[in-house]
Amino acid sequence: YRLILEGANDGIFDYYPDSKLMYFSPSYHALLGYDAEEMPGHVDTLNKLIHPDDFQATWDLTERFMRKDTNEFTSVFRLTHKDGSW
């Protein structure tokens, strides 16, 4: 599984809600222009990157999915690139 995540060209992340830890794939770092050290594996990192206009809707959908109010999870949100663009 790790080989697939690290070898994919798509930016992939995984969220572990009980611990608030996250995994960001190497491609995820590259797409956003950050080194791994600049993106600690914690939900606070993602929260700082999500566009303010997308933040609440993103987490509302995540919470509904985790409560199993829905069995489908599709979310589109903007993240800030290291150069300041979205």
Short mmCIF file of N, CA and C in Angstrom, two decimals:
data_model
loop_
_atom_site.label_atom_id
_atom_site.label_comp_id
_atom_site.label_asym_id
_atom_site.label_seq_id
_atom_site.Cartn_x
_atom_site.Cartn_y
_atom_site.Cartn_z
N TYR A 1 0.83 -1.19 0.00
CA TYR A 1 0.00 0.00 0.00
C TYR A 1 0.87 1.25 0.00
N ARG A 2 1.89 1.26 0.82
CA ARG A 2 2.78 2.42 0.89
C ARG A 2 3.47 2.65 -0.46
N LEU A 3 3.89 1.57 -1.12
CA LEU A 3 4.52 1.71 -2.44
C LEU A 3 3.58 2.36 -3.45
N ILE A 4 2.33 1.98 -3.40
CA ILE A 4 1.34 2.55 -4.31
C ILE A 4 1.18 4.04 -4.01
N LEU A 5 1.03 4.39 -2.74
CA LEU A 5 0.85 5.79 -2.36
C LEU A 5 2.05 6.63 -2.75
N GLU A 6 3.23 6.10 -2.52
CA GLU A 6 4.44 6.87 -2.81
C GLU A 6 4.74 6.94 -4.30
N GLY A 7 4.25 5.97 -5.07
CA GLY A 7 4.51 5.94 -6.49
C GLY A 7 3.46 6.63 -7.34
N ALA A 8 2.32 6.96 -6.75
CA ALA A 8 1.26 7.61 -7.52
C ALA A 8 1.61 9.05 -7.84
N ASN A 9 1.21 9.50 -9.01
CA ASN A 9 1.42 10.90 -9.38
C ASN A 9 0.37 11.82 -8.78
N ASP A 10 -0.72 11.25 -8.30
CA ASP A 10 -1.78 12.04 -7.68
C ASP A 10 -1.41 12.36 -6.24
N GLY A 11 -1.83 13.52 -5.79
CA GLY A 11 -1.64 13.86 -4.39
C GLY A 11 -2.67 13.11 -3.55
N ILE A 12 -2.21 12.30 -2.64
CA ILE A 12 -3.09 11.47 -1.83
C ILE A 12 -2.84 11.78 -0.36
N PHE A 13 -3.93 11.88 0.39
CA PHE A 13 -3.77 12.00 1.83
C PHE A 13 -4.69 11.02 2.52
N ASP A 14 -4.37 10.69 3.73
CA ASP A 14 -5.17 9.79 4.55
C ASP A 14 -5.33 10.45 5.91
N TYR A 15 -6.52 10.36 6.47
CA TYR A 15 -6.85 11.03 7.73
C TYR A 15 -7.24 9.99 8.76
N TYR A 16 -6.65 10.10 9.94
CA TYR A 16 -6.93 9.21 11.06
C TYR A 16 -7.60 10.03 12.15
N PRO A 17 -8.94 10.12 12.14
CA PRO A 17 -9.65 11.06 13.01
C PRO A 17 -9.44 10.85 14.51
N ASP A 18 -9.23 9.63 14.95
CA ASP A 18 -9.05 9.40 16.39
C ASP A 18 -7.80 10.08 16.93
N SER A 19 -6.77 10.13 16.11
CA SER A 19 -5.50 10.72 16.56
C SER A 19 -5.24 12.09 15.95
N LYS A 20 -6.07 12.48 14.98
CA LYS A 20 -5.89 13.73 14.23
C LYS A 20 -4.63 13.71 13.36
N LEU A 21 -4.05 12.52 13.17
CA LEU A 21 -2.87 12.39 12.32
C LEU A 21 -3.30 12.26 10.86
N MET A 22 -2.39 12.67 9.98
CA MET A 22 -2.64 12.57 8.55
C MET A 22 -1.38 12.05 7.87
N TYR A 23 -1.61 11.44 6.72
CA TYR A 23 -0.51 11.05 5.85
C TYR A 23 -0.67 11.86 4.57
N PHE A 24 0.39 12.53 4.14
CA PHE A 24 0.43 13.24 2.87
C PHE A 24 1.46 12.54 1.99
N SER A 25 1.04 12.12 0.81
CA SER A 25 1.96 11.42 -0.09
C SER A 25 3.02 12.38 -0.62
N PRO A 26 4.15 11.84 -1.08
CA PRO A 26 5.18 12.69 -1.68
C PRO A 26 4.63 13.55 -2.83
N SER A 27 3.74 12.99 -3.62
CA SER A 27 3.15 13.76 -4.72
C SER A 27 2.27 14.89 -4.20
N TYR A 28 1.63 14.68 -3.07
CA TYR A 28 0.81 15.72 -2.46
C TYR A 28 1.69 16.91 -2.09
N HIS A 29 2.83 16.61 -1.46
CA HIS A 29 3.79 17.67 -1.13
C HIS A 29 4.23 18.41 -2.40
N ALA A 30 4.59 17.65 -3.41
CA ALA A 30 5.11 18.23 -4.64
C ALA A 30 4.06 19.11 -5.34
N LEU A 31 2.82 18.65 -5.37
CA LEU A 31 1.77 19.44 -6.02
C LEU A 31 1.57 20.79 -5.35
N LEU A 32 1.78 20.83 -4.04
CA LEU A 32 1.59 22.06 -3.28
C LEU A 32 2.88 22.85 -3.08
N GLY A 33 4.01 22.27 -3.49
CA GLY A 33 5.27 22.98 -3.41
C GLY A 33 5.98 22.94 -2.07
N TYR A 34 5.52 22.09 -1.18
CA TYR A 34 6.11 22.00 0.16
C TYR A 34 6.99 20.77 0.29
N ASP A 35 8.02 20.86 1.12
CA ASP A 35 8.78 19.68 1.52
C ASP A 35 8.00 18.96 2.60
N ALA A 36 8.31 17.69 2.79
CA ALA A 36 7.62 16.90 3.82
C ALA A 36 7.75 17.54 5.20
N GLU A 37 8.91 18.13 5.48
CA GLU A 37 9.13 18.74 6.80
C GLU A 37 8.24 19.96 7.01
N GLU A 38 7.80 20.58 5.91
CA GLU A 38 6.95 21.77 6.01
C GLU A 38 5.47 21.40 6.19
N MET A 39 5.16 20.13 6.02
CA MET A 39 3.77 19.67 6.15
C MET A 39 3.70 18.53 7.15
N PRO A 40 3.74 18.85 8.44
CA PRO A 40 3.64 17.79 9.45
C PRO A 40 2.36 16.98 9.25
N GLY A 41 2.41 15.71 9.58
CA GLY A 41 1.29 14.81 9.40
C GLY A 41 0.23 14.97 10.48
N HIS A 42 -0.44 16.13 10.48
CA HIS A 42 -1.49 16.41 11.46
C HIS A 42 -2.61 17.18 10.77
N VAL A 43 -3.82 17.01 11.26
CA VAL A 43 -4.98 17.67 10.66
C VAL A 43 -4.83 19.19 10.67
N ASP A 44 -4.13 19.74 11.63
CA ASP A 44 -3.92 21.19 11.67
C ASP A 44 -3.19 21.68 10.42
N THR A 45 -2.33 20.85 9.87
CA THR A 45 -1.62 21.21 8.63
C THR A 45 -2.62 21.40 7.50
N LEU A 46 -3.52 20.44 7.33
CA LEU A 46 -4.53 20.54 6.29
C LEU A 46 -5.43 21.74 6.53
N ASN A 47 -5.83 21.94 7.76
CA ASN A 47 -6.73 23.05 8.08
C ASN A 47 -6.13 24.40 7.69
N LYS A 48 -4.83 24.54 7.83
CA LYS A 48 -4.17 25.80 7.48
C LYS A 48 -4.11 26.00 5.96
N LEU A 49 -4.22 24.92 5.21
CA LEU A 49 -4.09 24.98 3.76
C LEU A 49 -5.43 25.15 3.04
N ILE A 50 -6.53 24.75 3.67
CA ILE A 50 -7.84 24.82 3.02
C ILE A 50 -8.29 26.27 2.87
N HIS A 51 -8.79 26.59 1.71
CA HIS A 51 -9.30 27.94 1.45
C HIS A 51 -10.42 28.25 2.46
N PRO A 52 -10.44 29.45 3.03
CA PRO A 52 -11.46 29.79 4.03
C PRO A 52 -12.89 29.61 3.53
N ASP A 53 -13.14 29.85 2.24
CA ASP A 53 -14.49 29.69 1.71
C ASP A 53 -14.90 28.22 1.58
N ASP A 54 -13.94 27.31 1.60
CA ASP A 54 -14.22 25.88 1.45
C ASP A 54 -14.17 25.12 2.78
N PHE A 55 -13.63 25.75 3.79
CA PHE A 55 -13.32 25.07 5.04
C PHE A 55 -14.54 24.41 5.69
N GLN A 56 -15.58 25.18 5.97
CA GLN A 56 -16.73 24.63 6.70
C GLN A 56 -17.43 23.52 5.93
N ALA A 57 -17.66 23.72 4.65
CA ALA A 57 -18.33 22.69 3.84
C ALA A 57 -17.51 21.40 3.78
N THR A 58 -16.20 21.54 3.70
CA THR A 58 -15.32 20.37 3.65
C THR A 58 -15.45 19.56 4.93
N TRP A 59 -15.39 20.23 6.07
CA TRP A 59 -15.47 19.50 7.34
C TRP A 59 -16.89 19.04 7.67
N ASP A 60 -17.91 19.77 7.23
CA ASP A 60 -19.29 19.30 7.42
C ASP A 60 -19.50 17.98 6.70
N LEU A 61 -19.04 17.90 5.46
CA LEU A 61 -19.16 16.66 4.69
C LEU A 61 -18.35 15.54 5.33
N THR A 62 -17.15 15.85 5.79
CA THR A 62 -16.31 14.83 6.44
C THR A 62 -16.99 14.28 7.67
N GLU A 63 -17.56 15.14 8.48
CA GLU A 63 -18.25 14.69 9.70
C GLU A 63 -19.48 13.85 9.37
N ARG A 64 -20.25 14.25 8.36
CA ARG A 64 -21.42 13.45 7.97
C ARG A 64 -20.99 12.06 7.51
N PHE A 65 -19.90 11.99 6.77
CA PHE A 65 -19.38 10.71 6.31
C PHE A 65 -18.92 9.85 7.49
N MET A 66 -18.20 10.45 8.43
CA MET A 66 -17.69 9.69 9.58
C MET A 66 -18.83 9.22 10.49
N ARG A 67 -19.93 9.97 10.54
CA ARG A 67 -21.11 9.55 11.32
C ARG A 67 -21.93 8.52 10.57
N LYS A 68 -21.56 8.28 9.30
CA LYS A 68 -22.25 7.34 8.42
C LYS A 68 -23.63 7.85 8.02
N ASP A 69 -23.79 9.19 7.99
CA ASP A 69 -25.03 9.78 7.48
C ASP A 69 -25.09 9.65 5.97
N THR A 70 -23.93 9.45 5.36
CA THR A 70 -23.82 9.23 3.92
C THR A 70 -22.74 8.17 3.69
N ASN A 71 -22.90 7.39 2.64
CA ASN A 71 -21.89 6.37 2.36
C ASN A 71 -21.02 6.77 1.18
N GLU A 72 -21.20 8.00 0.70
CA GLU A 72 -20.40 8.49 -0.41
C GLU A 72 -19.63 9.73 0.04
N PHE A 73 -18.38 9.78 -0.33
CA PHE A 73 -17.56 10.93 0.04
C PHE A 73 -16.88 11.47 -1.21
N THR A 74 -17.33 12.61 -1.66
CA THR A 74 -16.70 13.32 -2.76
C THR A 74 -16.60 14.77 -2.33
N SER A 75 -15.41 15.29 -2.33
CA SER A 75 -15.20 16.65 -1.86
C SER A 75 -14.19 17.36 -2.76
N VAL A 76 -14.49 18.59 -3.08
CA VAL A 76 -13.58 19.42 -3.85
C VAL A 76 -13.33 20.67 -3.01
N PHE A 77 -12.07 20.94 -2.75
CA PHE A 77 -11.73 22.13 -1.98
C PHE A 77 -10.38 22.64 -2.45
N ARG A 78 -10.18 23.92 -2.26
CA ARG A 78 -8.94 24.56 -2.69
C ARG A 78 -7.93 24.55 -1.55
N LEU A 79 -6.67 24.38 -1.94
CA LEU A 79 -5.56 24.41 -0.99
C LEU A 79 -4.56 25.45 -1.44
N THR A 80 -3.89 26.05 -0.50
CA THR A 80 -2.90 27.06 -0.84
C THR A 80 -1.55 26.41 -1.18
N HIS A 81 -1.01 26.82 -2.30
CA HIS A 81 0.30 26.39 -2.74
C HIS A 81 1.33 27.20 -1.96
N LYS A 82 2.51 26.70 -1.85
CA LYS A 82 3.57 27.40 -1.14
C LYS A 82 3.82 28.82 -1.70
N ASP A 83 3.56 28.99 -3.00
CA ASP A 83 3.76 30.31 -3.61
C ASP A 83 2.60 31.27 -3.34
N GLY A 84 1.60 30.81 -2.59
CA GLY A 84 0.47 31.66 -2.23
C GLY A 84 -0.75 31.52 -3.13
N SER A 85 -0.62 30.83 -4.23
CA SER A 85 -1.77 30.63 -5.13
C SER A 85 -2.67 29.53 -4.57
N TRP A 86 -3.89 29.48 -5.09
CA TRP A 86 -4.84 28.45 -4.65
C TRP A 86 -4.96 27.39 -5.72
#
